[in-house]
């Protein structure tokens, strides 16, 4: 069991800044129609940080919320019962907006599949995009990210851990074999 | 959690978890699509040996909001009225593949019998058994109190220091019993007020303060006052002289309502006897939580169904 640090705090900040710029470029002049939705737990923190960066680049573009996907998972009966986390949809709703889903690690794609189902129950966005801090591969569904902080080719027996100040008291991404 | 039979065996952590999950379930009611796919592959059976519209409908709505299949199985007009035993009914439901059975029965302990019998391998939810317990009612009452006190900051909180007064027919009330245990577990202090004839033997061992005088209890300024329903059949059984006498001594009339703190919650499990245990002014006031209790009941029952029916099979479940 050796943990190797693959992203330092400065790398994480740089990745989020780049993702934020790419998000703004992709929506062109309709930045005010953006809704950034983080997937609990760490996706929410990342979404808030991205929204803050968006706000500093283009004021009025950083509407942020959270989207819990627990109740939409396809593995509920294979794991111990997990309590859901709060979902907070911004006051303006998501109808006609461009929703950017934010998660820390993209792996099998099943969480995002659940998130797409959850979004559909909250409204009908104009488009849904996906931003992740780390894409580690091994997709089990036809899902890909639009904005990626870092691509990390991994093997299935490796573990990726994302730690953030707000949730873990320190800031790093490690890979453990 | 495998079954929900009683609030007495809920610890504080589990109780708060149920209330917290119910917070998330409450959010479903205000969304565009008021439905979750979570229990899509589960079958819930409402097994009601006693008449009930509110509780049965509430469970029905909760199961349907979670996409479970729900079947109502009431005693009237079924094989039960032809003399079928609880055992045979349970085995029939098991053969139909029930994942959860919501049971209401006039016999105290019937849900426990079902859970321990081995006749059926489903989660058992007590929806009221005799004069024993009605756990989801107590949970929705606690949820309502917490929500009124803390609003959107309710998650994770207990009821430490909250004073709740329960008034009425404690002797026959499963709602009172479930509330006493749960409120006590959550840290609230409970005061019971009733005619001496309507207090159960052994009540002095309960974790409550006892009183016979509603005026004293009103002037003590509780955070919540819960009025229990006086059932018509009790009036003829000489527990108290007359309905008018009961109302004068133990009813929340306008005069007593006026003396309550302006933020004291007025609670009632329903259905209400207006003018008997509660006045219309009290029931329709802004302090009344009666309709919130009904709405919160659906959220609580969704939370309990979710916690009992999702998740990997726990140890001992198959036994």
CSV table of C-alpha atoms in Angstrom, one decimal:
chain,number,residue,atom,x,y,z
A,1,UNK,CA,0.0,0.0,0.0
A,2,UNK,CA,1.9,3.0,-1.2
A,3,UNK,CA,0.1,6.3,-1.8
A,4,UNK,CA,1.5,8.6,-4.4
A,5,UNK,CA,0.5,12.2,-4.7
A,6,UNK,CA,-0.5,13.0,-8.2
A,7,UNK,CA,-2.1,16.5,-7.7
A,8,UNK,CA,-0.8,19.1,-5.3
A,9,UNK,CA,-3.0,21.9,-4.0
A,10,UNK,CA,-1.7,24.3,-6.7
A,11,UNK,CA,-2.4,21.7,-9.4
A,12,UNK,CA,-6.0,21.4,-8.2
A,13,UNK,CA,-6.5,25.1,-8.2
A,14,UNK,CA,-5.0,25.4,-11.7
A,15,UNK,CA,-7.2,22.5,-13.0
A,16,UNK,CA,-10.3,24.2,-11.6
A,17,UNK,CA,-9.4,27.5,-13.1
A,18,UNK,CA,-8.8,26.0,-16.5
A,19,UNK,CA,-12.1,24.0,-16.3
A,20,UNK,CA,-13.9,27.3,-15.4
A,21,UNK,CA,-12.5,29.1,-18.5
A,22,UNK,CA,-13.4,26.2,-20.7
A,23,UNK,CA,-17.0,26.2,-19.3
A,24,UNK,CA,-17.3,29.9,-20.1
A,25,UNK,CA,-15.9,29.5,-23.6
A,26,UNK,CA,-18.3,26.6,-24.3
A,27,UNK,CA,-21.4,28.6,-23.5
A,28,UNK,CA,-20.4,31.8,-25.2
A,29,UNK,CA,-22.6,34.8,-24.4
A,30,UNK,CA,-25.2,32.9,-22.4
A,31,UNK,CA,-23.1,32.5,-19.3
A,32,UNK,CA,-26.0,33.8,-17.1
A,33,UNK,CA,-27.9,30.6,-18.1
A,34,UNK,CA,-25.3,28.4,-16.4
A,35,UNK,CA,-26.2,26.2,-13.4
A,36,UNK,CA,-23.3,24.4,-11.7
A,37,UNK,CA,-24.5,21.3,-9.8
A,38,UNK,CA,-22.1,19.4,-7.6
A,39,UNK,CA,-22.6,15.7,-6.7
A,40,UNK,CA,-22.1,15.0,-3.0
A,41,UNK,CA,-19.8,14.9,-1.2
A,42,UNK,CA,-16.7,16.4,-2.9
A,43,UNK,CA,-18.4,17.3,-6.1
A,44,UNK,CA,-20.3,20.0,-4.2
A,45,UNK,CA,-17.1,21.5,-2.9
A,46,UNK,CA,-15.6,21.5,-6.4
A,47,UNK,CA,-18.8,23.0,-7.8
A,48,UNK,CA,-18.7,25.9,-5.3
A,49,UNK,CA,-15.1,26.6,-6.1
A,50,UNK,CA,-15.8,26.6,-9.9
A,51,UNK,CA,-18.8,28.9,-9.4
A,52,UNK,CA,-16.6,31.3,-7.4
A,53,UNK,CA,-14.0,31.3,-10.2
A,54,UNK,CA,-16.8,31.8,-12.8
A,55,UNK,CA,-18.2,34.7,-10.8
A,56,UNK,CA,-14.7,36.4,-10.6
A,57,UNK,CA,-14.3,36.1,-14.4
A,58,UNK,CA,-17.8,37.0,-15.3
A,59,UNK,CA,-20.1,38.3,-12.6
A,60,UNK,CA,-23.5,36.8,-12.6
A,61,UNK,CA,-22.5,33.5,-14.1
A,62,UNK,CA,-22.0,31.4,-11.0
A,63,UNK,CA,-25.3,29.8,-10.0
A,64,UNK,CA,-24.5,26.8,-7.9
A,65,UNK,CA,-26.3,24.0,-6.2
A,66,UNK,CA,-26.0,20.3,-5.4
A,67,UNK,CA,-27.6,17.2,-6.8
A,68,UNK,CA,-27.9,14.0,-4.7
A,69,UNK,CA,-28.0,10.8,-6.7
A,70,UNK,CA,-28.3,8.2,-3.9
A,71,UNK,CA,-31.9,7.5,-4.6
A,72,UNK,CA,-31.2,6.9,-8.3
A,73,UNK,CA,-28.2,4.5,-8.0
A,74,UNK,CA,-28.4,1.1,-9.5
A,75,UNK,CA,-26.4,-0.6,-6.8
A,76,UNK,CA,-28.7,0.2,-3.8
A,77,UNK,CA,-29.5,-3.4,-3.1
A,78,UNK,CA,-25.8,-4.4,-3.3
A,79,UNK,CA,-24.4,-2.1,-0.7
A,80,UNK,CA,-25.3,-1.1,2.9
A,81,UNK,CA,-28.0,1.4,3.1
A,82,UNK,CA,-26.6,4.9,2.7
A,83,UNK,CA,-28.4,8.0,3.8
A,84,UNK,CA,-29.0,10.5,1.0
A,85,UNK,CA,-27.5,14.0,1.0
A,86,UNK,CA,-29.4,17.2,0.5
A,87,UNK,CA,-30.2,18.3,-3.1
A,88,UNK,CA,-30.2,22.1,-3.6
A,89,UNK,CA,-31.5,23.3,-6.9
A,90,UNK,CA,-30.9,27.1,-7.3
A,91,UNK,CA,-34.1,29.3,-7.1
A,92,UNK,CA,-34.3,29.8,-10.8
A,93,UNK,CA,-34.6,26.1,-11.5
A,94,UNK,CA,-32.9,24.3,-14.3
A,95,UNK,CA,-35.5,24.5,-17.1
A,96,UNK,CA,-33.8,25.8,-20.3
A,97,UNK,CA,-30.4,26.3,-18.5
A,98,UNK,CA,-27.1,24.7,-19.2
A,99,UNK,CA,-26.3,22.4,-16.3
A,100,UNK,CA,-22.7,21.5,-15.6
A,101,UNK,CA,-22.5,18.5,-13.4
A,102,UNK,CA,-19.4,18.4,-11.2
A,103,UNK,CA,-17.8,15.3,-9.6
A,104,UNK,CA,-14.4,14.6,-8.2
A,105,UNK,CA,-13.6,11.3,-10.0
A,106,UNK,CA,-15.1,9.8,-13.1
A,107,UNK,CA,-14.8,6.0,-13.0
A,108,UNK,CA,-17.5,3.6,-14.2
A,109,UNK,CA,-19.9,6.3,-15.2
A,110,UNK,CA,-22.8,4.9,-13.1
A,111,UNK,CA,-22.9,7.9,-10.8
A,112,UNK,CA,-23.3,10.2,-13.7
A,113,UNK,CA,-26.0,7.9,-15.2
A,114,UNK,CA,-27.9,8.2,-11.9
A,115,UNK,CA,-27.3,12.0,-12.0
A,116,UNK,CA,-28.8,12.3,-15.5
A,117,UNK,CA,-32.0,10.5,-14.2
A,118,UNK,CA,-32.1,12.8,-11.2
A,119,UNK,CA,-31.8,15.9,-13.3
A,120,UNK,CA,-34.8,14.8,-15.4
A,121,UNK,CA,-37.0,14.8,-12.4
A,122,UNK,CA,-36.1,18.4,-11.5
A,123,UNK,CA,-36.7,19.9,-14.9
A,124,UNK,CA,-35.6,20.0,-18.5
A,125,UNK,CA,-32.2,21.7,-19.0
A,126,UNK,CA,-31.2,23.0,-22.5
A,127,UNK,CA,-28.0,21.0,-22.2
A,128,UNK,CA,-26.1,18.9,-19.6
A,129,UNK,CA,-22.3,19.0,-19.4
A,130,UNK,CA,-19.9,17.1,-17.2
A,131,UNK,CA,-16.8,18.4,-15.4
A,132,UNK,CA,-14.6,16.2,-13.3
A,133,UNK,CA,-11.3,16.8,-11.4
A,134,UNK,CA,-10.0,13.3,-12.3
A,135,UNK,CA,-10.9,10.9,-15.1
A,136,UNK,CA,-9.5,7.5,-14.2
A,137,UNK,CA,-11.0,5.5,-17.1
A,138,UNK,CA,-12.7,2.1,-16.9
A,139,UNK,CA,-16.1,3.3,-18.1
A,140,UNK,CA,-19.0,0.8,-17.9
A,141,UNK,CA,-21.4,3.1,-19.7
A,142,UNK,CA,-21.2,5.3,-22.8
A,143,UNK,CA,-20.5,8.5,-20.8
A,144,UNK,CA,-17.6,10.9,-21.1
A,145,UNK,CA,-16.6,14.2,-19.5
A,146,UNK,CA,-16.7,17.6,-21.3
A,147,UNK,CA,-14.2,19.2,-18.9
A,148,UNK,CA,-11.4,17.2,-17.2
A,149,UNK,CA,-8.9,18.4,-14.7
A,150,UNK,CA,-6.5,15.5,-15.1
A,151,UNK,CA,-6.6,12.2,-17.0
A,152,UNK,CA,-5.1,9.5,-14.8
A,153,UNK,CA,-4.7,6.1,-16.5
A,154,UNK,CA,-5.2,3.6,-13.7
A,155,UNK,CA,-5.5,-0.1,-13.3
A,156,UNK,CA,-8.6,-1.5,-11.6
A,157,UNK,CA,-6.7,-2.4,-8.4
A,158,UNK,CA,-5.5,1.1,-7.8
A,159,UNK,CA,-7.5,3.6,-5.7
A,160,UNK,CA,-7.8,7.3,-6.3
A,161,UNK,CA,-8.4,9.5,-3.3
A,162,UNK,CA,-9.4,13.1,-3.7
A,163,UNK,CA,-9.0,15.1,-0.5
A,164,UNK,CA,-10.2,18.7,-0.2
A,165,UNK,CA,-9.7,21.3,2.6
A,166,UNK,CA,-13.4,21.7,3.2
A,167,UNK,CA,-14.2,18.0,3.7
A,168,UNK,CA,-10.9,16.4,4.6
A,169,UNK,CA,-8.7,19.2,6.1
A,170,UNK,CA,-6.1,18.8,3.4
A,171,UNK,CA,-5.8,19.2,-0.3
A,172,UNK,CA,-4.4,16.4,-2.5
A,173,UNK,CA,-5.2,13.7,-5.0
A,174,UNK,CA,-3.4,10.4,-4.4
A,175,UNK,CA,-3.2,7.1,-6.1
A,176,UNK,CA,-2.8,4.0,-4.0
A,177,UNK,CA,-1.8,0.6,-5.2
B,1,UNK,CA,-32.7,-1.6,10.9
B,2,UNK,CA,-34.7,-4.7,9.9
B,3,UNK,CA,-38.2,-3.8,11.2
B,4,UNK,CA,-39.9,-0.8,12.7
B,5,UNK,CA,-42.0,-2.2,15.6
B,6,UNK,CA,-41.6,0.3,18.4
B,7,UNK,CA,-39.9,3.6,19.2
B,8,UNK,CA,-38.7,2.1,22.4
B,9,UNK,CA,-35.9,0.2,20.7
B,10,UNK,CA,-34.7,3.1,18.6
B,11,UNK,CA,-31.5,4.7,19.7
B,12,UNK,CA,-30.9,8.4,19.3
B,13,UNK,CA,-28.6,8.0,16.4
B,14,UNK,CA,-31.1,5.9,14.4
B,15,UNK,CA,-34.0,8.2,15.2
B,16,UNK,CA,-32.1,11.2,14.0
B,17,UNK,CA,-31.1,9.3,10.9
B,18,UNK,CA,-34.7,8.6,10.1
B,19,UNK,CA,-35.7,12.3,10.7
B,20,UNK,CA,-32.8,13.4,8.5
B,21,UNK,CA,-33.7,11.1,5.6
B,22,UNK,CA,-37.2,12.4,5.9
B,23,UNK,CA,-35.9,15.9,5.3
B,24,UNK,CA,-34.6,14.8,2.0
B,25,UNK,CA,-37.9,13.0,1.2
B,26,UNK,CA,-39.8,16.1,2.0
B,27,UNK,CA,-37.9,17.9,-0.8
B,28,UNK,CA,-39.4,15.4,-3.3
B,29,UNK,CA,-42.8,16.8,-2.7
B,30,UNK,CA,-41.8,20.2,-4.0
B,31,UNK,CA,-40.1,19.0,-7.2
B,32,UNK,CA,-41.3,18.9,-10.7
B,33,UNK,CA,-41.5,15.1,-10.6
B,34,UNK,CA,-42.8,13.9,-7.2
B,35,UNK,CA,-41.4,10.4,-7.5
B,36,UNK,CA,-38.1,8.6,-6.9
B,37,UNK,CA,-37.2,5.3,-8.7
B,38,UNK,CA,-35.6,4.0,-5.5
B,39,UNK,CA,-37.8,1.0,-4.6
B,40,UNK,CA,-38.8,0.1,-8.2
B,41,UNK,CA,-38.4,-3.6,-7.6
B,42,UNK,CA,-40.1,-3.8,-4.2
B,43,UNK,CA,-43.6,-4.8,-3.2
B,44,UNK,CA,-45.2,-3.3,-0.1
B,45,UNK,CA,-48.4,-4.7,1.4
B,46,UNK,CA,-50.7,-2.6,3.6
B,47,UNK,CA,-52.2,-5.2,5.9
B,48,UNK,CA,-54.9,-3.4,7.9
B,49,UNK,CA,-57.0,-5.3,10.4
B,50,UNK,CA,-58.5,-2.1,11.8
B,51,UNK,CA,-60.1,0.7,9.9
B,52,UNK,CA,-57.8,3.5,9.0
B,53,UNK,CA,-57.8,6.0,6.1
B,54,UNK,CA,-55.1,8.5,7.1
B,55,UNK,CA,-52.3,6.1,8.0
B,56,UNK,CA,-53.1,3.7,5.2
B,57,UNK,CA,-53.2,6.5,2.6
B,58,UNK,CA,-50.1,8.0,4.0
B,59,UNK,CA,-48.2,4.7,3.6
B,60,UNK,CA,-49.7,4.2,0.2
B,61,UNK,CA,-48.5,7.6,-1.0
B,62,UNK,CA,-45.0,7.1,0.6
B,63,UNK,CA,-44.6,3.7,-1.2
B,64,UNK,CA,-45.8,5.1,-4.5
B,65,UNK,CA,-43.5,8.2,-4.3
B,66,UNK,CA,-40.6,5.7,-4.0
B,67,UNK,CA,-41.9,3.7,-7.0
B,68,UNK,CA,-42.7,0.5,-5.0
B,69,UNK,CA,-45.7,-1.6,-5.9
B,70,UNK,CA,-48.3,-1.3,-3.2
B,71,UNK,CA,-51.2,-3.6,-2.4
B,72,UNK,CA,-53.9,-2.9,0.1
B,73,UNK,CA,-55.1,-5.9,2.0
B,74,UNK,CA,-57.8,-5.0,4.5
B,75,UNK,CA,-59.5,-7.3,6.8
B,76,UNK,CA,-63.0,-6.4,5.8
B,77,UNK,CA,-64.2,-8.4,2.8
B,78,UNK,CA,-61.1,-10.5,2.7
B,79,UNK,CA,-60.2,-14.0,3.8
B,80,UNK,CA,-59.4,-12.6,7.2
B,81,UNK,CA,-63.1,-12.0,7.8
B,82,UNK,CA,-63.7,-15.6,6.9
B,83,UNK,CA,-61.6,-16.6,9.9
B,84,UNK,CA,-58.1,-16.9,8.4
B,85,UNK,CA,-55.4,-16.9,11.0
B,86,UNK,CA,-52.6,-14.3,11.1
B,87,UNK,CA,-50.2,-17.1,10.3
B,88,UNK,CA,-52.0,-18.1,7.1
B,89,UNK,CA,-52.4,-14.5,6.0
B,90,UNK,CA,-48.7,-13.9,6.6
B,91,UNK,CA,-47.7,-17.0,4.7
B,92,UNK,CA,-49.9,-16.0,1.8
B,93,UNK,CA,-48.3,-12.6,1.6
B,94,UNK,CA,-44.9,-14.3,1.8
B,95,UNK,CA,-45.8,-16.5,-1.1
B,96,UNK,CA,-46.8,-13.4,-3.1
B,97,UNK,CA,-43.2,-12.1,-2.6
B,98,UNK,CA,-43.9,-9.1,-0.2
B,99,UNK,CA,-40.8,-7.2,0.7
B,100,UNK,CA,-42.5,-5.2,3.4
B,101,UNK,CA,-45.7,-5.5,5.3
B,102,UNK,CA,-47.3,-2.5,7.0
B,103,UNK,CA,-49.5,-3.9,9.6
B,104,UNK,CA,-52.3,-2.4,11.8
B,105,UNK,CA,-53.9,-4.7,14.2
B,106,UNK,CA,-56.2,-4.4,17.2
B,107,UNK,CA,-54.0,-6.7,19.2
B,108,UNK,CA,-50.9,-5.2,20.9
B,109,UNK,CA,-47.9,-7.1,19.8
B,110,UNK,CA,-49.3,-8.5,16.5
B,111,UNK,CA,-46.4,-6.8,14.5
B,112,UNK,CA,-43.9,-8.4,16.8
B,113,UNK,CA,-45.4,-11.8,16.3
B,114,UNK,CA,-45.2,-11.4,12.6
B,115,UNK,CA,-41.6,-10.2,12.8
B,116,UNK,CA,-40.4,-13.0,15.0
B,117,UNK,CA,-42.6,-15.8,13.6
B,118,UNK,CA,-40.5,-16.9,10.6
B,119,UNK,CA,-43.8,-17.1,8.7
B,120,UNK,CA,-42.7,-14.3,6.4
B,121,UNK,CA,-39.3,-12.9,5.5
B,122,UNK,CA,-40.3,-9.3,4.9
B,123,UNK,CA,-39.6,-6.0,6.8
B,124,UNK,CA,-42.5,-5.4,9.2
B,125,UNK,CA,-43.7,-1.9,9.9
B,126,UNK,CA,-46.0,-1.3,12.8
B,127,UNK,CA,-48.8,1.1,11.7
B,128,UNK,CA,-50.5,0.9,15.1
B,129,UNK,CA,-51.1,-2.2,17.3
B,130,UNK,CA,-53.8,-2.2,20.0
B,131,UNK,CA,-52.8,0.2,22.8
B,132,UNK,CA,-49.1,-0.5,22.3
B,133,UNK,CA,-47.3,1.6,19.7
B,134,UNK,CA,-47.6,3.7,16.6
B,135,UNK,CA,-44.0,4.5,15.8
B,136,UNK,CA,-44.4,6.4,12.5
B,137,UNK,CA,-46.8,8.8,14.2
B,138,UNK,CA,-44.3,9.6,16.9
B,139,UNK,CA,-41.5,10.0,14.3
B,140,UNK,CA,-43.6,12.4,12.3
B,141,UNK,CA,-44.5,14.3,15.5
B,142,UNK,CA,-40.8,14.7,16.4
B,143,UNK,CA,-40.1,15.7,12.8
B,144,UNK,CA,-42.8,18.3,12.9
B,145,UNK,CA,-41.5,19.8,16.2
B,146,UNK,CA,-37.9,19.8,15.0
B,147,UNK,CA,-38.9,21.5,11.7
B,148,UNK,CA,-40.9,24.2,13.4
B,149,UNK,CA,-38.1,24.9,15.8
B,150,UNK,CA,-35.1,24.8,13.4
B,151,UNK,CA,-36.6,25.1,9.9
B,152,UNK,CA,-34.1,24.3,7.1
B,153,UNK,CA,-31.3,23.9,9.7
B,154,UNK,CA,-33.0,20.8,11.2
B,155,UNK,CA,-30.7,18.1,9.9
B,156,UNK,CA,-28.7,16.3,12.6
B,157,UNK,CA,-30.5,18.0,15.5
B,158,UNK,CA,-32.1,16.3,18.5
B,159,UNK,CA,-34.8,17.7,20.7
B,160,UNK,CA,-32.7,18.5,23.8
B,161,UNK,CA,-34.5,20.8,26.2
B,162,UNK,CA,-37.8,20.8,24.3
B,163,UNK,CA,-40.9,20.6,26.6
B,164,UNK,CA,-43.8,18.6,25.2
B,165,UNK,CA,-47.2,18.1,27.0
B,166,UNK,CA,-49.4,15.3,25.9
B,167,UNK,CA,-53.1,15.6,27.0
B,168,UNK,CA,-55.9,13.1,26.9
B,169,UNK,CA,-56.6,9.3,26.9
B,170,UNK,CA,-53.1,8.1,27.7
B,171,UNK,CA,-54.4,4.7,28.8
B,172,UNK,CA,-55.6,3.7,25.3
B,173,UNK,CA,-53.2,5.7,23.2
B,174,UNK,CA,-50.5,4.0,21.2
B,175,UNK,CA,-49.6,7.5,19.9
B,176,UNK,CA,-48.8,8.7,23.4
B,177,UNK,CA,-46.7,5.6,24.2
B,178,UNK,CA,-44.6,5.9,21.0
B,179,UNK,CA,-44.2,9.6,21.6
B,180,UNK,CA,-43.1,9.2,25.2
B,181,UNK,CA,-40.3,6.8,24.3
B,182,UNK,CA,-39.1,8.7,21.2
B,183,UNK,CA,-39.3,12.2,22.7
B,184,UNK,CA,-37.4,10.9,25.7
B,185,UNK,CA,-34.7,9.3,23.5
B,186,UNK,CA,-34.3,12.6,21.6
B,187,UNK,CA,-33.8,14.6,24.8
B,188,UNK,CA,-37.2,16.3,25.1
B,189,UNK,CA,-39.0,16.4,28.5
B,190,UNK,CA,-42.6,15.0,28.4
B,191,UNK,CA,-45.5,15.9,30.7
B,192,UNK,CA,-48.7,13.8,30.6
B,193,UNK,CA,-52.0,15.4,31.6
B,194,UNK,CA,-55.1,13.1,31.9
B,195,UNK,CA,-57.9,12.2,34.1
B,196,UNK,CA,-56.7,9.6,36.6
B,197,UNK,CA,-59.0,7.0,35.1
B,198,UNK,CA,-57.2,7.4,31.7
B,199,UNK,CA,-53.6,6.8,32.9
B,200,UNK,CA,-52.3,3.3,32.5
B,201,UNK,CA,-51.0,1.3,35.5
B,202,UNK,CA,-47.2,1.6,35.8
B,203,UNK,CA,-47.2,5.1,34.3
B,204,UNK,CA,-45.2,6.3,37.3
B,205,UNK,CA,-42.2,4.3,35.9
B,206,UNK,CA,-42.3,6.1,32.5
B,207,UNK,CA,-39.8,8.8,31.9
B,208,UNK,CA,-42.4,11.6,32.2
B,209,UNK,CA,-43.8,14.2,34.6
B,210,UNK,CA,-47.4,13.5,35.5
B,211,UNK,CA,-50.2,15.9,36.0
B,212,UNK,CA,-54.0,16.0,36.3
B,213,UNK,CA,-54.5,19.7,35.8
B,214,UNK,CA,-54.4,21.1,32.3
B,215,UNK,CA,-54.4,24.7,33.5
B,216,UNK,CA,-51.1,24.1,35.3
B,217,UNK,CA,-49.7,22.5,32.2
B,218,UNK,CA,-50.8,25.4,30.0
B,219,UNK,CA,-49.3,28.0,32.4
B,220,UNK,CA,-46.0,26.1,32.4
B,221,UNK,CA,-45.5,27.3,28.8
B,222,UNK,CA,-44.6,24.1,26.9
B,223,UNK,CA,-43.0,24.2,23.5
B,224,UNK,CA,-45.6,21.9,22.1
B,225,UNK,CA,-49.0,20.7,23.4
B,226,UNK,CA,-50.3,17.5,21.9
B,227,UNK,CA,-54.1,16.9,22.2
B,228,UNK,CA,-55.1,13.2,21.9
B,229,UNK,CA,-58.4,12.2,20.4
B,230,UNK,CA,-61.2,11.1,22.7
B,231,UNK,CA,-62.7,8.0,21.1
B,232,UNK,CA,-66.5,7.9,21.2
B,233,UNK,CA,-66.5,4.4,22.6
B,234,UNK,CA,-64.6,5.6,25.7
B,235,UNK,CA,-67.4,8.0,26.6
B,236,UNK,CA,-69.8,5.3,27.5
B,237,UNK,CA,-67.3,3.3,29.5
B,238,UNK,CA,-67.4,5.6,32.6
B,239,UNK,CA,-63.8,6.9,32.3
B,240,UNK,CA,-65.1,10.4,32.8
B,241,UNK,CA,-68.6,11.7,33.6
B,242,UNK,CA,-69.6,13.3,30.3
B,243,UNK,CA,-68.2,14.8,27.1
B,244,UNK,CA,-68.9,18.3,28.5
B,245,UNK,CA,-67.1,17.6,31.7
B,246,UNK,CA,-64.1,16.2,29.8
B,247,UNK,CA,-64.0,19.2,27.5
B,248,UNK,CA,-64.1,21.7,30.5
B,249,UNK,CA,-61.3,20.0,32.4
B,250,UNK,CA,-59.0,18.5,29.7
B,251,UNK,CA,-60.0,20.2,26.5
B,252,UNK,CA,-57.9,22.9,24.8
B,253,UNK,CA,-60.6,25.6,24.7
B,254,UNK,CA,-60.2,29.2,23.5
B,255,UNK,CA,-59.5,30.4,26.9
B,256,UNK,CA,-56.6,28.0,27.5
B,257,UNK,CA,-55.4,28.4,24.0
B,258,UNK,CA,-55.1,32.2,24.6
B,259,UNK,CA,-53.0,31.6,27.7
B,260,UNK,CA,-50.5,29.5,25.8
B,261,UNK,CA,-47.2,31.0,24.6
B,262,UNK,CA,-47.6,32.6,21.2
B,263,UNK,CA,-45.2,30.1,19.8
B,264,UNK,CA,-46.4,26.9,21.5
B,265,UNK,CA,-47.2,24.3,18.8
B,266,UNK,CA,-50.7,22.9,19.0
B,267,UNK,CA,-50.5,19.3,17.8
B,268,UNK,CA,-53.1,16.6,17.1
B,269,UNK,CA,-52.7,13.2,15.5
B,270,UNK,CA,-56.2,13.5,13.9
B,271,UNK,CA,-59.0,13.0,13.3
B,272,UNK,CA,-60.0,15.8,15.6
B,273,UNK,CA,-63.2,16.2,17.7
B,274,UNK,CA,-63.6,19.9,17.4
B,275,UNK,CA,-65.2,21.4,20.5
B,276,UNK,CA,-64.3,18.4,22.6
B,277,UNK,CA,-60.5,18.0,23.1
B,278,UNK,CA,-59.6,21.0,20.9
B,279,UNK,CA,-61.4,24.2,20.0
B,280,UNK,CA,-61.7,25.2,16.3
B,281,UNK,CA,-59.8,28.4,17.0
B,282,UNK,CA,-56.8,26.4,18.3
B,283,UNK,CA,-57.1,23.9,15.5
B,284,UNK,CA,-57.2,26.5,12.8
B,285,UNK,CA,-54.6,28.9,14.3
B,286,UNK,CA,-51.1,29.5,13.0
B,287,UNK,CA,-49.8,27.6,16.0
B,288,UNK,CA,-51.6,24.4,14.9
B,289,UNK,CA,-49.4,21.9,13.2
B,290,UNK,CA,-52.2,19.5,12.2
B,291,UNK,CA,-51.8,19.7,8.5
B,292,UNK,CA,-48.0,19.8,8.7
B,293,UNK,CA,-48.2,16.6,10.6
B,294,UNK,CA,-50.1,15.0,7.8
B,295,UNK,CA,-47.7,16.2,5.1
B,296,UNK,CA,-44.7,15.2,7.2
B,297,UNK,CA,-46.2,11.7,7.8
B,298,UNK,CA,-45.6,10.9,4.1
B,299,UNK,CA,-42.0,12.0,4.3
B,300,UNK,CA,-41.4,10.0,7.5
B,301,UNK,CA,-42.9,6.9,6.0
B,302,UNK,CA,-40.9,7.3,2.8
B,303,UNK,CA,-37.7,7.5,5.0
B,304,UNK,CA,-38.6,4.4,6.9
B,305,UNK,CA,-39.5,2.4,3.8
B,306,UNK,CA,-36.2,3.6,2.2
B,307,UNK,CA,-34.1,2.6,5.2
B,308,UNK,CA,-35.8,-0.8,5.6
B,309,UNK,CA,-35.9,-1.8,2.0
B,310,UNK,CA,-32.8,-0.5,0.4
B,311,UNK,CA,-29.3,-1.8,1.1
B,312,UNK,CA,-27.7,-5.1,1.0
B,313,UNK,CA,-29.3,-8.0,2.9
B,314,UNK,CA,-28.3,-7.6,6.5
B,315,UNK,CA,-27.0,-10.4,8.6
B,316,UNK,CA,-29.7,-12.6,10.0
B,317,UNK,CA,-32.2,-11.4,7.5
B,318,UNK,CA,-32.7,-14.7,5.9
B,319,UNK,CA,-33.1,-16.6,9.1
